[in-house]
Amino acid sequence: MRVEVRLFATLRRYVPDLQVGEALTLEVPEGTTPRDLLAQLGIPPDDVKIIMRNGRHIGLDDPLADGDRIAFIPAVGGG
Amino acid sequence: MTRKILRINMTDLTATYEDIPEKWAKWAGRGLTTAIVYDEVDPSVHPLGPNNKLVIAPGWVSGTPAAPSSGRTSFGGKSPLTGTIKESNSGGLSSQKLGRLGIAAIILEGQPKDGKWYYIHIDKDGVTFHDASDLLGKGMEEVDRIMWERHPNEPAVIGIGPVGEHLSANAGISVNDPENNPGRYAGRGGLGAVMGARHVKAIVVDDKGGPGVEIKNKELFTQGRRKLTKAILAHDITKPDGGLNLYGTDVLMNIINEAGGLPTRNFSSGQFEGAAKISGEMIHEMVEKRQAGMTGHACHPGCVIQCSNIYPGPDGSIIASPIEYETAFALGANCGIDDLDFVAYLTKECNDLGLDTIEMGNTLAIAMEAGLIEFGDKVGALALMEEIRKDTPLGRILASGVATTARVFGVHRVPVVKGQSMPAYEPRAIKGIGFTYATSTMGADHTSGYTIAPEILGTGQKVDPFTYEGKAELSLAFQATTAFIDSTGYCLFIAFPILDIQEGFEGMVESVAGVMGWDIGPNDVVELGKEILKMERLFNERAGFNKEHDRMPEFMRYEPLPPHNVVWDVPDEELDKVYAWVHEG
Ligand code: SF4
């Protein structure tokens, strides 16, 4: 299956070629979880504070589905 | 030296230093502006009339040595935009300087009999009144520059642009930053017009040789500030090279967009396809690419978080400072504009003319919805700003904010509560912030109860943004804690570390207790905050506001917001829970 992955703020450092606003499209096996994606991208799960699937918060071990839009977000704030 | 109240009467051009009466003695910052407005301004007065007042107060710890990020100044009065009580606070140079002069608050009242305009200079020797006729019509960039030329010691300049002179309802109050740029604003609620109604163009504050802030318990203060500084420097959000320091508040652009809560094209969608182009990451990239400007800028000396930025243009010259998330949302996404340079040009216009960027961007979006220009028309948006600069009748309408502009042009999708337009979080997709917008004593305002921290950012705790259960309590807890923090002089962004790190929270309270010689702990914060909220709420009731004003705009109740296709479905009784305690017990 295919998922679309976005990395925000400091996490973009792990994929240096990724442009601001650019998404990665990854071909992954059925049952892949956010934890698997992070392993594949070489991002330590501790650096990730929020994971969103299609605009909703999910956990590290929730299985993904074909076509999901995934975002990994570090600890951020603003106002 | 014990703190004094500086009363400046513009009717007879006098300034008197008064002892703080017992009833105000414990307050500073927002607590003090609110207490003074509550006691001295009749809630029924016209905000622009002779009997409204502008109150300016540094926080409890502002001006003390080495309290981190503690340079916030509170401005209070009755708001011309909302008709409610208002507190709007700003960074910049003024807070620490007022604190070091021993001034607890300035009460600016009256109107000159001769109809002339003045600027006021304050230093350790007292107050002088100066003819401001040669400053009239000038933007804040020029006013700041002239004030630094005329007066030594790089003073703080609190001032209003042309829209403040015109008494427009969206006039903010500018405070200069360490580079003498006018970008720090007590923007919301039209307090610039309250200052303009006193015929005061600027207040210049020079603290050289001032007595400094009296600290009653130095040991406790020092212990507190150390704990707080440690928490700020340790927390992922606020530490050096953390999200706020690197990317500024606009780091939120991509994230709120991802969550489907970024108000776009006059609140018709929660997602903007151009979000990345106006994000904090893009600001950072432009600063690197153009090798000019900066991120990690401090809006006042001693800020350890340094979330501000200076944005450079294509040729490396500076366009504006700062580009905040709120600015980029209002002048960008909500207008369908995805060009960061134009967001910066529009910000520059707002900062120079003296306008709140949130209200201005949302007003341009109303003009777009009304068909004056198309959504996304960045050149047209700048042309509308030019109408304000030229002071045409259309410019006057636009400078009056969202509600007025919508009424004039027959727009019914009006994202306001109590006359003030909503900031950068869509309440249909993030319900808790809707509770704050609806019930805040300030009109729609995010800072007054920032439930985004637990609803989206997972700070402090994690709660589901789409449900309303428990949100009344959550919003109240945030509103009360914020009223306290707004009184400290600390920047509200210390909330991120202290929500997660208990020692930091203790440190904040201990530093305040140290200055004031109090014996209070973390458990007293919410109660003190509620005392402030209660005064504000009662003022508003006497000004004619009741729970029917704590409601969301109608279109949000029936118009589903993409991409989640959610409406505002919160029962009114839930909203009424937030302030039910005011008349209980
Ligand atoms: S964190 Fe940002 S807004 Fe707050 S005081 Fe520092 S620079 Fe100013």
XYZ file of C-alpha atoms and ligand atoms in Angstrom:
672
model
C 0.000 0.000 0.000
C 0.994 3.607 -0.402
C 1.097 6.348 2.252
C 1.971 10.010 2.105
C 4.300 11.271 4.852
C 4.993 14.823 5.979
C 7.711 15.921 8.398
C 7.476 19.260 10.157
C 9.808 21.671 11.939
C 13.004 20.056 13.255
C 12.069 16.583 11.949
C 12.798 17.613 8.362
C 16.503 17.366 9.282
C 16.260 13.595 9.015
C 15.433 13.821 5.322
C 17.604 16.752 4.280
C 16.482 16.845 0.650
C 12.836 17.233 1.552
C 11.616 20.716 0.645
C 9.305 22.762 2.852
C 5.781 21.535 2.124
C 6.943 18.489 0.193
C 5.502 15.064 1.052
C 7.182 11.666 0.784
C 5.217 8.931 -0.887
C 6.202 5.571 0.535
C 5.320 2.070 -0.653
C 4.881 -0.009 2.520
C 3.493 -3.451 3.440
C -0.038 -3.919 4.848
C -0.192 -3.392 8.600
C 2.589 -0.825 8.660
C 2.462 1.463 11.711
C 3.877 4.935 12.359
C 6.649 3.250 14.364
C 7.643 1.277 11.264
C 7.674 4.426 9.150
C 9.922 6.184 11.652
C 12.332 3.229 11.643
C 12.424 3.320 7.863
C 13.160 7.073 7.884
C 15.721 6.823 10.695
C 13.789 9.120 13.030
C 13.953 8.312 16.776
C 10.370 7.990 18.094
C 11.372 10.159 21.073
C 11.753 13.110 18.737
C 8.121 12.803 17.668
C 5.463 14.371 19.850
C 2.382 14.223 17.642
C 1.328 11.876 14.864
C -1.629 12.716 12.664
C -3.459 10.556 10.173
C -5.764 12.463 7.857
C -5.892 15.316 10.356
C -6.558 13.253 13.470
C -4.186 12.249 16.251
C -3.102 8.584 16.326
C -0.621 6.472 18.288
C 2.749 4.998 17.327
C 1.374 1.508 16.876
C -1.902 2.143 15.089
C -2.001 0.272 11.761
C -2.203 2.478 8.688
C -4.354 2.111 5.601
C -3.723 2.624 1.906
C -3.828 6.295 0.928
C -3.343 7.646 4.459
C -1.847 11.098 4.858
C 0.545 10.922 7.815
C 2.254 13.819 9.589
C 5.040 13.578 12.158
C 5.413 16.599 14.397
C 7.961 17.320 17.137
C 7.184 19.284 20.304
C 6.095 22.706 19.074
C 4.135 25.633 20.382
C 3.286 29.177 19.445
C 0.327 31.442 19.705
C 11.201 52.344 46.209
C 7.611 51.288 46.567
C 5.621 51.276 43.376
C 3.539 54.327 42.466
C 0.584 55.040 40.255
C 1.362 57.724 37.683
C -1.801 59.595 36.850
C -1.549 61.705 33.706
C -4.430 64.060 33.184
C -4.613 65.434 29.653
C -7.370 67.926 30.467
C -5.109 70.092 32.605
C -1.783 68.559 31.502
C -0.734 67.400 34.942
C 1.069 64.309 36.140
C 0.922 63.088 39.724
C 2.560 60.166 41.472
C 0.082 58.552 43.835
C 0.474 55.858 46.455
C -1.195 52.637 45.413
C -4.470 52.296 47.297
C -4.834 49.126 49.321
C -7.471 47.663 46.964
C -4.989 47.608 44.062
C -1.831 46.904 46.038
C -1.558 43.250 45.178
C -2.025 43.610 41.442
C 0.279 44.228 38.493
C -0.005 43.751 34.722
C -3.463 42.624 33.617
C -4.685 42.287 37.210
C -3.893 45.955 37.772
C -5.217 47.336 34.477
C -8.412 45.400 35.087
C -8.763 46.512 38.723
C -8.250 50.162 37.794
C -10.638 50.084 34.834
C -13.154 48.213 36.980
C -12.976 50.889 39.688
C -12.515 54.048 37.664
C -14.299 53.582 34.337
C -18.075 53.521 34.321
C -18.980 50.504 32.125
C -21.561 52.616 30.306
C -19.120 55.245 28.993
C -18.400 55.608 25.306
C -14.957 54.108 24.651
C -13.887 57.191 22.664
C -15.480 59.746 24.979
C -13.869 61.889 27.666
C -14.476 59.423 30.477
C -12.733 56.287 29.241
C -9.145 55.769 30.412
C -6.081 53.991 29.136
C -4.194 52.089 31.813
C -0.659 50.832 31.187
C 0.992 48.427 33.615
C 4.171 46.324 33.701
C 3.945 42.924 35.377
C 5.010 41.892 38.874
C 8.493 40.811 37.815
C 9.082 43.190 34.855
C 12.269 45.154 35.297
C 13.749 42.829 37.905
C 17.244 41.599 37.142
C 17.354 38.479 35.012
C 13.781 37.264 35.265
C 13.512 35.440 31.927
C 11.150 36.666 29.180
C 9.463 39.132 31.521
C 9.014 42.239 29.377
C 5.290 42.226 28.734
C 3.271 45.423 29.195
C -0.486 45.294 29.779
C -2.785 47.914 28.296
C -6.359 48.205 29.557
C -9.498 50.251 29.016
C -12.982 49.929 27.579
C -12.654 48.625 24.037
C -14.027 50.569 21.050
C -14.087 47.318 19.065
C -16.006 45.155 21.518
C -17.552 47.497 24.072
C -16.169 45.166 26.753
C -13.287 45.654 29.141
C -10.010 45.007 27.377
C -6.521 43.942 28.274
C -4.055 43.598 25.458
C -0.393 43.017 26.155
C 2.761 43.510 24.216
C 6.461 42.798 24.256
C 8.988 45.462 23.343
C 10.946 47.834 25.530
C 8.288 49.469 27.714
C 7.594 47.000 30.492
C 11.042 46.689 31.998
C 11.606 50.444 31.792
C 8.331 51.275 33.538
C 9.148 48.688 36.202
C 12.589 50.178 36.800
C 11.106 53.668 37.164
C 8.984 52.289 40.007
C 5.756 52.811 38.080
C 3.041 50.250 38.858
C 0.665 51.769 36.318
C 0.059 54.828 34.197
C -3.523 56.050 34.195
C -4.031 58.224 31.134
C -7.232 60.232 31.380
C -8.983 63.360 30.152
C -8.707 65.236 26.868
C -6.791 68.466 26.129
C -9.029 71.519 26.271
C -7.135 73.158 23.416
C -7.680 70.158 21.118
C -3.925 69.904 20.517
C -1.938 66.678 20.270
C 0.873 65.814 22.635
C 3.546 63.281 23.273
C 4.672 62.513 26.785
C 8.187 61.890 28.041
C 8.746 60.026 31.301
C 12.066 59.592 33.084
C 13.392 59.480 36.646
C 12.841 63.211 37.017
C 9.186 63.060 36.067
C 6.848 63.790 33.196
C 7.014 66.398 30.449
C 4.398 67.198 27.827
C 5.525 67.973 24.276
C 3.748 69.367 21.254
C 3.114 66.493 18.820
C 1.687 68.476 15.920
C 4.704 67.673 13.751
C 4.177 63.933 14.328
C 0.563 63.870 13.214
C -0.184 61.653 10.249
C 3.157 59.892 10.593
C 3.491 56.129 10.672
C 5.081 54.354 13.612
C 8.359 53.641 11.820
C 9.003 57.351 11.514
C 7.669 58.193 14.960
C 9.996 55.654 16.594
C 12.947 56.985 14.637
C 12.223 60.625 15.489
C 11.755 59.837 19.177
C 15.158 58.136 19.338
C 16.722 61.109 17.554
C 15.179 63.576 19.957
C 15.635 61.704 23.211
C 18.725 59.943 24.558
C 19.192 56.459 26.043
C 17.230 54.480 23.423
C 13.897 54.868 25.224
C 10.757 52.779 24.919
C 8.236 54.336 22.550
C 4.581 53.501 23.069
C 2.708 55.011 20.150
C -0.190 55.062 17.749
C -0.149 55.304 13.980
C -2.514 57.364 11.819
C -5.438 54.977 12.422
C -5.120 55.621 16.162
C -5.309 59.348 15.479
C -8.494 58.708 13.476
C -9.933 56.784 16.446
C -10.563 53.746 14.267
C -11.823 50.671 16.069
C -8.936 48.498 14.866
C -6.183 50.807 16.077
C -3.509 49.058 18.109
C -0.760 50.400 20.340
C 2.802 49.900 19.124
C 5.816 49.328 21.324
C 9.289 49.513 19.804
C 11.669 46.545 19.999
C 15.425 46.655 20.724
C 16.097 47.603 17.062
C 13.540 50.412 17.353
C 11.114 48.712 14.972
C 7.409 49.227 15.679
C 6.346 45.579 15.401
C 5.355 44.773 18.970
C 1.675 45.482 19.407
C -0.989 45.563 22.024
C -3.067 45.075 18.952
C -6.397 43.697 19.864
C -9.509 45.616 20.744
C -8.785 49.100 19.440
C -6.925 50.502 22.446
C -4.932 52.692 20.053
C -8.140 54.668 19.558
C -8.512 55.037 23.324
C -5.023 56.551 23.393
C -5.902 58.696 20.384
C -9.022 59.960 22.127
C -6.692 61.393 24.822
C -4.790 63.146 21.977
C -1.574 61.358 22.930
C 0.502 60.287 19.937
C 3.308 58.652 21.918
C 4.645 57.963 25.400
C 8.428 57.847 25.629
C 9.914 56.021 28.610
C 13.558 56.442 29.650
C 14.549 54.439 32.733
C 18.120 55.665 33.068
C 18.951 56.231 36.725
C 15.570 54.856 37.821
C 15.284 53.318 41.283
C 14.667 49.769 40.036
C 12.080 47.248 41.150
C 11.771 46.600 44.850
C 12.162 42.893 45.599
C 10.833 42.051 49.043
C 12.279 38.544 49.337
C 15.381 38.311 47.190
C 16.187 34.739 48.077
C 12.791 33.445 47.068
C 12.819 35.551 43.914
C 16.210 34.225 42.866
C 15.220 30.649 43.568
C 12.053 31.131 41.515
C 13.635 32.727 38.514
C 16.315 30.023 38.434
C 13.738 27.238 38.426
C 11.728 28.950 35.722
C 14.747 29.660 33.531
C 15.846 26.056 33.864
C 12.438 24.812 32.758
C 12.340 27.168 29.750
C 15.816 26.116 28.643
C 15.054 22.418 29.101
C 11.664 22.156 27.424
C 11.619 21.020 23.806
C 9.315 23.841 22.692
C 11.158 26.767 24.280
C 14.792 25.637 24.496
C 17.495 27.186 22.307
C 17.157 25.699 18.809
C 13.733 24.361 19.791
C 10.642 24.859 17.646
C 9.800 28.386 18.827
C 13.359 29.672 18.700
C 14.099 28.299 15.226
C 10.820 28.830 13.418
C 8.891 31.322 15.561
C 5.203 31.048 16.320
C 4.539 30.388 12.628
C 5.867 26.871 13.217
C 2.183 26.225 13.888
C 1.083 26.961 10.332
C 1.725 23.481 8.923
C 0.507 21.744 12.043
C -2.807 23.509 12.465
C -3.288 23.098 8.718
C -2.621 19.370 9.058
C -5.193 19.203 11.860
C -7.779 20.836 9.575
C -8.105 23.830 11.889
C -6.439 26.598 9.850
C -9.096 29.211 9.013
C -8.878 29.784 5.277
C -10.646 32.209 2.904
C -12.821 33.853 5.511
C -13.305 30.746 7.600
C -14.673 28.596 4.779
C -12.101 25.794 5.065
C -9.808 24.397 7.737
C -7.037 23.661 5.296
C -5.055 25.922 2.979
C -3.165 24.425 0.039
C -0.572 27.209 0.320
C 0.115 26.771 4.044
C 3.689 25.498 3.672
C 4.634 28.571 1.645
C 3.761 30.899 4.518
C 4.976 28.629 7.343
C 7.669 29.197 9.962
C 9.863 26.709 8.133
C 9.640 28.947 5.057
C 10.505 32.082 7.075
C 13.583 30.250 8.340
C 14.501 29.204 4.829
C 14.105 32.724 3.424
C 16.316 34.178 6.150
C 19.001 31.607 5.289
C 18.635 31.928 1.546
C 18.608 35.715 1.453
C 21.319 35.930 4.092
C 19.512 38.786 5.767
C 17.071 39.343 8.577
C 17.006 36.801 11.381
C 15.083 34.183 13.308
C 15.594 33.690 17.035
C 15.044 37.408 17.615
C 14.194 38.713 21.109
C 11.355 41.236 21.284
C 12.864 42.696 24.449
C 16.208 42.368 26.240
C 16.366 39.277 28.426
C 13.984 37.020 26.550
C 15.529 33.571 26.616
C 12.997 32.013 24.237
C 13.487 34.496 21.381
C 10.615 33.500 19.112
C 10.565 36.670 17.035
C 12.021 37.219 13.574
C 13.060 39.942 11.156
C 11.910 39.127 7.640
C 14.048 40.128 4.658
C 12.871 40.955 1.144
C 14.261 39.546 -2.128
C 17.023 42.203 -2.191
C 18.046 41.556 1.411
C 16.511 44.726 2.818
C 14.233 44.276 5.819
C 10.498 44.225 5.107
C 8.896 43.642 8.505
C 9.335 42.267 12.001
C 7.912 39.981 13.190
C 5.946 37.577 11.019
C 3.877 35.665 13.565
C 1.611 32.695 13.042
C -1.380 34.940 13.651
C -0.116 37.425 11.086
C 0.560 34.776 8.464
C -2.854 33.198 9.047
C -4.818 36.450 8.879
C -2.975 38.206 6.057
C -2.128 34.891 4.359
C -4.350 31.807 4.599
C -7.522 33.642 5.525
C -7.098 35.880 2.469
C -6.022 32.950 0.263
C -2.580 34.583 -0.102
C 0.336 32.132 -0.264
C 3.177 34.589 -0.893
C 5.301 35.199 2.197
C 6.807 38.413 0.804
C 3.316 39.860 0.424
C 2.361 38.709 3.909
C 5.419 40.683 5.031
C 4.479 43.775 2.980
C 0.977 43.703 4.457
C 2.437 43.264 7.959
C 4.692 46.254 7.412
C 1.681 48.360 6.465
C -0.200 47.252 9.593
C 2.775 47.943 11.863
C 3.373 51.362 10.373
C -0.273 52.490 10.160
C -1.001 51.156 13.638
C -3.378 48.263 12.931
C -3.868 44.890 14.603
C -2.767 42.336 12.008
C -5.334 39.696 13.004
C -8.307 42.015 12.694
C -6.878 43.606 9.529
C -6.283 40.312 7.730
C -9.734 39.100 8.661
C -11.171 42.394 7.404
C -9.427 41.985 4.046
C -10.983 38.508 3.905
C -14.420 40.067 4.411
C -13.658 42.542 1.603
C -12.778 39.543 -0.578
C -15.936 37.695 0.355
C -17.902 40.854 -0.471
C -16.300 40.897 -3.917
C -14.249 44.087 -3.588
C -11.279 41.981 -4.664
C -10.788 38.243 -5.241
C -9.437 35.842 -2.639
C -5.715 35.528 -3.186
C -5.372 38.961 -4.804
C -2.235 40.093 -2.988
C -1.768 43.222 -5.077
C -5.386 44.168 -4.488
C -4.925 43.611 -0.763
C -2.038 46.068 -0.695
C -4.147 48.529 -2.669
C -6.838 48.316 0.020
C -4.172 49.066 2.646
C -3.325 52.129 0.577
C -6.944 53.297 1.003
C -6.300 53.301 4.747
C -3.054 55.207 4.306
C -4.779 57.783 2.090
C -7.559 57.989 4.663
C -10.383 57.557 2.149
C -13.900 56.672 3.319
C -13.270 53.059 2.221
C -10.048 53.113 4.236
C -11.961 54.294 7.301
C -14.394 51.403 6.934
C -11.614 48.843 6.620
C -9.790 50.295 9.646
C -12.923 49.681 11.705
C -12.510 45.911 11.606
C -14.433 42.841 10.556
C -17.869 43.452 12.038
C -18.203 46.971 10.640
C -16.857 46.060 7.208
C -19.160 43.037 6.983
C -22.152 45.173 7.879
C -21.284 47.846 5.323
C -20.859 45.297 2.522
C -23.675 42.926 3.447
C -21.603 39.895 4.420
C -23.308 37.451 6.788
C -20.420 35.038 7.339
C -18.792 37.098 10.090
C -16.317 35.264 12.332
C -16.579 37.499 15.407
C -17.594 37.185 19.028
C -18.518 40.407 20.838
C -17.300 42.350 17.829
C -13.752 40.958 17.794
C -12.717 38.583 15.032
C -11.317 35.131 15.566
C -7.642 34.264 15.551
C -5.937 31.376 13.776
C -7.761 28.324 15.112
C -11.063 27.109 13.671
C -13.446 26.462 16.551
C -15.518 23.966 14.557
C -12.481 21.667 14.318
C -10.983 22.527 17.730
C -13.892 22.820 20.140
C -12.116 23.920 23.321
C -10.748 27.071 21.741
C -14.332 27.840 20.700
C -15.295 27.836 24.387
C -12.591 30.427 24.952
C -13.624 32.544 21.948
C -17.266 32.477 23.024
C -16.846 33.179 26.711
C -13.648 35.209 27.059
C -14.131 38.629 28.629
C -12.190 39.994 25.647
C -14.243 38.827 22.644
C -12.813 36.129 20.356
C -9.266 35.727 21.602
C -6.943 32.736 21.638
C -4.351 33.897 24.157
C -6.938 34.276 26.903
C -7.452 30.517 27.175
C -5.111 28.591 24.927
C -6.636 25.113 24.918
C -4.692 24.416 21.712
C -1.852 23.237 23.973
C -3.699 20.068 25.095
C -6.084 19.772 22.121
C -3.513 19.839 19.321
C 0.015 20.117 20.689
C -0.187 17.506 23.447
C 1.313 19.902 25.994
C 0.348 19.366 29.633
C -2.163 16.682 28.677
C -3.846 15.353 25.540
C -7.526 15.837 24.827
C -9.645 15.198 21.736
C -10.168 18.436 19.773
C -13.455 17.278 18.231
C -15.460 16.705 21.421
C -16.899 19.222 23.838
C -17.105 17.147 27.017
C -14.972 18.685 29.752
C -14.060 21.679 27.627
C -15.875 24.221 29.803
C -13.634 23.270 32.743
C -10.563 23.138 30.509
C -11.210 26.586 29.045
C -11.870 28.094 32.478
C -8.660 26.600 33.895
C -6.702 28.101 31.015
C -8.487 31.463 31.216
C -7.791 31.755 34.949
C -4.144 30.667 34.719
C -3.629 33.042 31.801
C -5.084 35.987 33.730
C -2.410 35.286 36.351
C 0.435 34.911 33.841
C -0.713 38.108 32.078
C -0.175 39.856 35.416
C 3.353 38.591 35.972
C 4.976 40.369 33.039
C 6.205 37.009 31.807
C 5.520 36.152 28.209
C 2.618 33.736 27.883
C 4.916 31.324 26.073
C 6.409 30.297 29.406
C 3.147 28.369 29.709
C 4.507 25.606 27.464
C 7.378 24.591 29.753
C 5.517 25.153 33.005
C 2.539 23.056 31.905
C 4.890 20.092 31.596
C 7.531 20.879 34.229
C 6.112 21.389 37.717
C 9.338 22.954 38.995
C 9.026 25.655 36.372
C 5.472 26.403 37.480
C 6.670 26.690 41.083
C 9.485 28.922 39.907
C 7.088 31.332 38.215
C 4.994 31.612 41.377
C 8.035 31.922 43.663
C 9.536 34.718 41.592
C 6.271 36.667 41.926
C 5.999 35.839 45.636
C 9.607 37.000 46.050
C 8.965 40.393 44.457
C 5.781 40.973 46.418
C 6.886 39.403 49.715
C 4.020 36.948 49.584
C 3.472 33.482 50.817
C 1.674 31.937 47.850
C 2.132 28.673 46.005
C 1.076 27.068 42.731
C -2.382 26.319 44.123
C -3.173 30.012 44.469
C -2.711 30.763 40.775
C -6.170 29.797 39.567
C -7.925 31.610 42.426
C -6.014 34.843 41.795
C -6.718 34.494 38.087
C -10.415 34.039 38.786
C -10.488 37.237 40.845
C -9.287 39.077 37.740
C -11.779 37.313 35.475
C -14.592 38.139 37.878
C -13.887 41.881 37.754
C -13.787 41.698 33.955
C -16.970 39.698 33.736
C -18.834 42.053 36.083
C -17.646 45.080 34.131
C -18.994 43.487 30.955
C -22.332 42.669 32.577
C -22.694 46.290 33.622
C -21.773 47.315 30.079
C -24.774 45.288 28.876
C -23.286 41.872 28.082
C -24.930 38.655 29.162
C -24.621 34.978 28.329
C -26.413 35.451 25.008
C -23.304 37.297 23.888
C -21.184 34.220 24.648
C -22.202 32.579 21.384
C -20.627 31.476 18.143
C -21.526 33.152 14.837
C -24.555 31.474 13.293
C -22.898 30.287 10.078
C -20.569 28.049 12.057
C -23.575 26.152 13.374
C -24.880 25.121 9.947
C -21.927 25.314 7.570
C -19.724 22.184 7.678
C -16.023 22.978 7.694
C -13.822 20.953 5.342
C -11.812 18.753 5.527
C -13.464 17.188 8.587
C -16.910 18.536 7.678
C -17.722 19.521 11.222
C -20.072 22.211 12.513
C -20.194 24.049 15.840
C -22.457 21.625 17.692
C -21.812 22.643 21.284
C -25.004 23.226 23.309
C -25.300 26.736 24.749
C -25.614 25.321 28.273
C -22.096 23.954 27.960
C -20.760 27.421 27.177
C -22.677 28.878 30.102
C -20.823 26.577 32.489
C -17.563 28.452 31.970
C -18.583 31.537 33.941
C -21.399 30.067 36.070
C -19.203 30.424 39.188
C -19.175 34.244 39.020
C -22.587 34.485 40.654
C -22.304 31.408 42.849
C -21.150 31.580 46.468
S 8.990 34.436 23.565
Fe 8.713 35.722 21.773
S 6.926 37.036 22.199
Fe 7.605 36.117 24.135
S 8.918 37.654 25.031
Fe 10.251 36.271 23.857
S 10.443 37.116 21.783
Fe 8.744 38.182 22.845
